[in-house]
């Protein structure tokens, strides 16, 4: 199973919005601190509520998940670059960077959970601000957007290593 690292943005009810968002990221590339070049590969899709999304999956890091502290570092570096570009992207309703963030919440789910959300890196259109009011967890992100600041990616050996997971499960086993 692939663990996709991406930027996922919900662009609303019109496919054209997702297409504009995808065009903005198409061909963007960065050279990371380890000299690895990452090229953005955007694709659009529709969710179960018929809203349009754009997933931007950078090459070379996007399908491996977080398997070491180095990969967490590189994904965090790339996450910061994605957020920097997101500041100037075409309009979207909300977005998040991370591993397996596709359709992290449909619009309906997001509206239901808005008051209880704790999702570092979540960027919301200011139209949500009218619904939630002033919430201390959110800060200005760019013109028309607020966010919960990104906390980076985390390496968890108990998730990355089946051997450690098995040893831990043995520890938890009731005898």
mmCIF file of C-alpha atoms in Angstrom:
data_model
loop_
_atom_site.group_PDB
_atom_site.id
_atom_site.type_symbol
_atom_site.label_atom_id
_atom_site.label_comp_id
_atom_site.label_asym_id
_atom_site.label_seq_id
_atom_site.Cartn_x
_atom_site.Cartn_y
_atom_site.Cartn_z
ATOM 1 C CA UNK A 1 0.000 0.000 0.000
ATOM 2 C CA UNK A 2 1.305 3.433 -0.934
ATOM 3 C CA UNK A 3 1.436 6.232 1.595
ATOM 4 C CA UNK A 4 1.039 9.376 -0.459
ATOM 5 C CA UNK A 5 2.568 12.662 0.722
ATOM 6 C CA UNK A 6 0.682 15.520 -0.892
ATOM 7 C CA UNK A 7 -1.040 18.844 -0.732
ATOM 8 C CA UNK A 8 -4.771 18.300 -1.050
ATOM 9 C CA UNK A 9 -7.069 21.251 -1.640
ATOM 10 C CA UNK A 10 -10.849 21.290 -1.877
ATOM 11 C CA UNK A 11 -11.735 23.771 -4.614
ATOM 12 C CA UNK A 12 -15.534 23.864 -4.433
ATOM 13 C CA UNK A 13 -18.348 22.736 -6.696
ATOM 14 C CA UNK A 14 -16.848 23.743 -10.054
ATOM 15 C CA UNK A 15 -14.321 21.584 -11.903
ATOM 16 C CA UNK A 16 -12.809 24.720 -13.428
ATOM 17 C CA UNK A 17 -11.580 25.837 -9.991
ATOM 18 C CA UNK A 18 -9.741 22.547 -9.455
ATOM 19 C CA UNK A 19 -8.294 22.771 -12.979
ATOM 20 C CA UNK A 20 -6.939 26.277 -12.317
ATOM 21 C CA UNK A 21 -5.425 25.078 -9.055
ATOM 22 C CA UNK A 22 -3.810 22.095 -10.809
ATOM 23 C CA UNK A 23 -2.403 24.312 -13.581
ATOM 24 C CA UNK A 24 -0.792 26.582 -10.988
ATOM 25 C CA UNK A 25 1.167 23.660 -9.487
ATOM 26 C CA UNK A 26 1.845 21.761 -12.719
ATOM 27 C CA UNK A 27 5.581 21.732 -13.399
ATOM 28 C CA UNK A 28 6.611 23.459 -10.151
ATOM 29 C CA UNK A 29 9.784 21.902 -8.829
ATOM 30 C CA UNK A 30 12.165 22.336 -5.936
ATOM 31 C CA UNK A 31 15.648 21.147 -5.058
ATOM 32 C CA UNK A 32 15.636 19.847 -1.494
ATOM 33 C CA UNK A 33 18.500 20.055 0.993
ATOM 34 C CA UNK A 34 19.632 16.528 0.055
ATOM 35 C CA UNK A 35 19.976 17.654 -3.612
ATOM 36 C CA UNK A 36 16.869 15.677 -4.585
ATOM 37 C CA UNK A 37 14.632 17.366 -7.147
ATOM 38 C CA UNK A 38 10.879 17.147 -6.544
ATOM 39 C CA UNK A 39 8.424 17.889 -9.338
ATOM 40 C CA UNK A 40 4.755 18.615 -8.596
ATOM 41 C CA UNK A 41 2.243 16.239 -10.150
ATOM 42 C CA UNK A 42 -1.269 17.654 -9.740
ATOM 43 C CA UNK A 43 -4.445 15.707 -10.411
ATOM 44 C CA UNK A 44 -8.084 16.545 -9.848
ATOM 45 C CA UNK A 45 -10.941 14.385 -8.617
ATOM 46 C CA UNK A 46 -14.456 14.693 -7.249
ATOM 47 C CA UNK A 47 -15.514 13.595 -3.757
ATOM 48 C CA UNK A 48 -18.733 11.909 -2.613
ATOM 49 C CA UNK A 49 -20.386 15.321 -2.120
ATOM 50 C CA UNK A 50 -19.555 16.273 -5.749
ATOM 51 C CA UNK A 51 -16.955 18.851 -4.723
ATOM 52 C CA UNK A 52 -13.723 19.121 -6.705
ATOM 53 C CA UNK A 53 -10.272 18.513 -5.247
ATOM 54 C CA UNK A 54 -6.731 18.899 -6.450
ATOM 55 C CA UNK A 55 -4.018 16.602 -5.097
ATOM 56 C CA UNK A 56 -0.450 17.807 -5.645
ATOM 57 C CA UNK A 57 1.937 14.875 -5.209
ATOM 58 C CA UNK A 58 5.621 15.754 -5.407
ATOM 59 C CA UNK A 59 7.808 13.187 -7.150
ATOM 60 C CA UNK A 60 10.483 11.153 -5.347
ATOM 61 C CA UNK A 61 8.905 11.418 -1.877
ATOM 62 C CA UNK A 62 5.240 11.001 -2.486
ATOM 63 C CA UNK A 63 4.640 7.255 -2.153
ATOM 64 C CA UNK A 64 7.037 6.058 0.495
ATOM 65 C CA UNK A 65 5.483 7.408 3.665
ATOM 66 C CA UNK A 66 7.584 8.442 6.633
ATOM 67 C CA UNK A 67 10.055 5.615 7.110
ATOM 68 C CA UNK A 68 12.883 7.463 8.876
ATOM 69 C CA UNK A 69 13.701 10.702 10.612
ATOM 70 C CA UNK A 70 15.388 11.802 7.360
ATOM 71 C CA UNK A 71 12.213 11.240 5.336
ATOM 72 C CA UNK A 72 10.230 13.175 7.978
ATOM 73 C CA UNK A 73 12.736 16.021 7.644
ATOM 74 C CA UNK A 74 12.546 16.050 3.827
ATOM 75 C CA UNK A 75 8.750 15.865 3.810
ATOM 76 C CA UNK A 76 8.611 18.733 6.301
ATOM 77 C CA UNK A 77 10.960 20.749 4.081
ATOM 78 C CA UNK A 78 8.749 19.973 1.095
ATOM 79 C CA UNK A 79 5.615 20.722 3.144
ATOM 80 C CA UNK A 80 6.932 24.212 3.888
ATOM 81 C CA UNK A 81 7.624 24.758 0.178
ATOM 82 C CA UNK A 82 4.114 23.596 -0.714
ATOM 83 C CA UNK A 83 2.588 25.963 1.847
ATOM 84 C CA UNK A 84 4.726 28.832 0.528
ATOM 85 C CA UNK A 85 3.351 28.200 -2.966
ATOM 86 C CA UNK A 86 -0.179 27.746 -1.637
ATOM 87 C CA UNK A 87 -0.124 31.376 -0.463
ATOM 88 C CA UNK A 88 -0.305 32.488 -4.102
ATOM 89 C CA UNK A 89 -2.466 29.679 -5.511
ATOM 90 C CA UNK A 90 -5.814 30.183 -7.239
ATOM 91 C CA UNK A 91 -8.855 30.168 -4.918
ATOM 92 C CA UNK A 92 -9.711 27.083 -2.854
ATOM 93 C CA UNK A 93 -11.930 26.482 0.170
ATOM 94 C CA UNK A 94 -9.541 24.507 2.363
ATOM 95 C CA UNK A 95 -6.279 22.581 2.099
ATOM 96 C CA UNK A 96 -3.826 20.418 4.030
ATOM 97 C CA UNK A 97 -0.325 19.008 3.464
ATOM 98 C CA UNK A 98 0.709 15.603 4.796
ATOM 99 C CA UNK A 99 0.641 11.857 4.336
ATOM 100 C CA UNK A 100 -2.712 10.474 3.178
ATOM 101 C CA UNK A 101 -4.595 13.774 3.346
ATOM 102 C CA UNK A 102 -6.848 13.169 0.323
ATOM 103 C CA UNK A 103 -10.411 14.014 1.211
ATOM 104 C CA UNK A 104 -9.336 14.385 4.854
ATOM 105 C CA UNK A 105 -12.759 15.934 5.403
ATOM 106 C CA UNK A 106 -15.586 16.522 2.981
ATOM 107 C CA UNK A 107 -17.089 19.987 3.084
ATOM 108 C CA UNK A 108 -20.057 18.695 5.097
ATOM 109 C CA UNK A 109 -17.793 16.923 7.606
ATOM 110 C CA UNK A 110 -15.599 19.990 7.944
ATOM 111 C CA UNK A 111 -18.596 22.220 8.695
ATOM 112 C CA UNK A 112 -19.794 19.743 11.368
ATOM 113 C CA UNK A 113 -16.360 19.538 13.029
ATOM 114 C CA UNK A 114 -15.322 23.164 12.590
ATOM 115 C CA UNK A 115 -15.515 24.113 16.262
ATOM 116 C CA UNK A 116 -13.522 21.078 17.436
ATOM 117 C CA UNK A 117 -10.845 21.010 14.750
ATOM 118 C CA UNK A 118 -7.249 20.596 15.757
ATOM 119 C CA UNK A 119 -5.451 19.924 12.510
ATOM 120 C CA UNK A 120 -2.015 21.576 12.242
ATOM 121 C CA UNK A 121 -1.500 22.835 8.715
ATOM 122 C CA UNK A 122 -5.189 23.219 7.882
ATOM 123 C CA UNK A 123 -5.748 26.278 5.694
ATOM 124 C CA UNK A 124 -9.283 27.665 5.487
ATOM 125 C CA UNK A 125 -10.832 30.304 3.299
ATOM 126 C CA UNK A 126 -11.906 33.273 5.398
ATOM 127 C CA UNK A 127 -15.496 32.410 4.522
ATOM 128 C CA UNK A 128 -15.158 29.805 7.279
ATOM 129 C CA UNK A 129 -14.068 32.539 9.682
ATOM 130 C CA UNK A 130 -17.577 33.976 9.490
ATOM 131 C CA UNK A 131 -18.915 30.618 10.689
ATOM 132 C CA UNK A 132 -16.400 29.985 13.461
ATOM 133 C CA UNK A 133 -15.673 33.543 14.572
ATOM 134 C CA UNK A 134 -12.309 34.329 16.108
ATOM 135 C CA UNK A 135 -10.631 31.066 17.059
ATOM 136 C CA UNK A 136 -7.239 31.308 18.730
ATOM 137 C CA UNK A 137 -5.953 28.176 16.966
ATOM 138 C CA UNK A 138 -6.147 29.954 13.597
ATOM 139 C CA UNK A 139 -3.791 32.660 12.356
ATOM 140 C CA UNK A 140 -3.613 34.670 9.149
ATOM 141 C CA UNK A 141 -2.098 32.629 6.293
ATOM 142 C CA UNK A 142 -2.431 34.865 3.240
ATOM 143 C CA UNK A 143 -4.966 37.303 1.866
ATOM 144 C CA UNK A 144 -8.372 35.655 2.314
ATOM 145 C CA UNK A 145 -7.086 32.617 4.272
ATOM 146 C CA UNK A 146 -6.436 31.552 7.859
ATOM 147 C CA UNK A 147 -4.635 28.469 9.143
ATOM 148 C CA UNK A 148 -3.523 26.351 12.029
ATOM 149 C CA UNK A 149 0.267 26.544 11.596
ATOM 150 C CA UNK A 150 1.977 23.494 10.120
ATOM 151 C CA UNK A 151 3.793 21.311 12.658
ATOM 152 C CA UNK A 152 5.836 19.242 10.192
ATOM 153 C CA UNK A 153 5.916 15.518 9.579
ATOM 154 C CA UNK A 154 6.764 13.044 12.334
ATOM 155 C CA UNK A 155 8.652 9.748 12.176
ATOM 156 C CA UNK A 156 7.049 7.108 14.375
ATOM 157 C CA UNK A 157 9.098 3.884 14.514
ATOM 158 C CA UNK A 158 6.100 1.911 15.815
ATOM 159 C CA UNK A 159 4.265 2.685 12.586
ATOM 160 C CA UNK A 160 7.249 2.421 10.220
ATOM 161 C CA UNK A 161 8.727 -0.834 11.550
ATOM 162 C CA UNK A 162 6.657 -4.042 11.603
ATOM 163 C CA UNK A 163 9.306 -5.649 13.831
ATOM 164 C CA UNK A 164 9.019 -2.939 16.481
ATOM 165 C CA UNK A 165 5.229 -3.006 16.199
ATOM 166 C CA UNK A 166 5.236 -6.770 16.828
ATOM 167 C CA UNK A 167 7.530 -6.377 19.857
ATOM 168 C CA UNK A 168 5.291 -3.636 21.214
ATOM 169 C CA UNK A 169 2.185 -5.784 20.691
ATOM 170 C CA UNK A 170 3.879 -8.586 22.648
ATOM 171 C CA UNK A 171 4.451 -6.108 25.468
ATOM 172 C CA UNK A 172 0.760 -5.178 25.438
ATOM 173 C CA UNK A 173 -0.439 -8.767 25.409
ATOM 174 C CA UNK A 174 -2.189 -9.725 28.615
ATOM 175 C CA UNK A 175 -0.633 -12.811 30.159
#
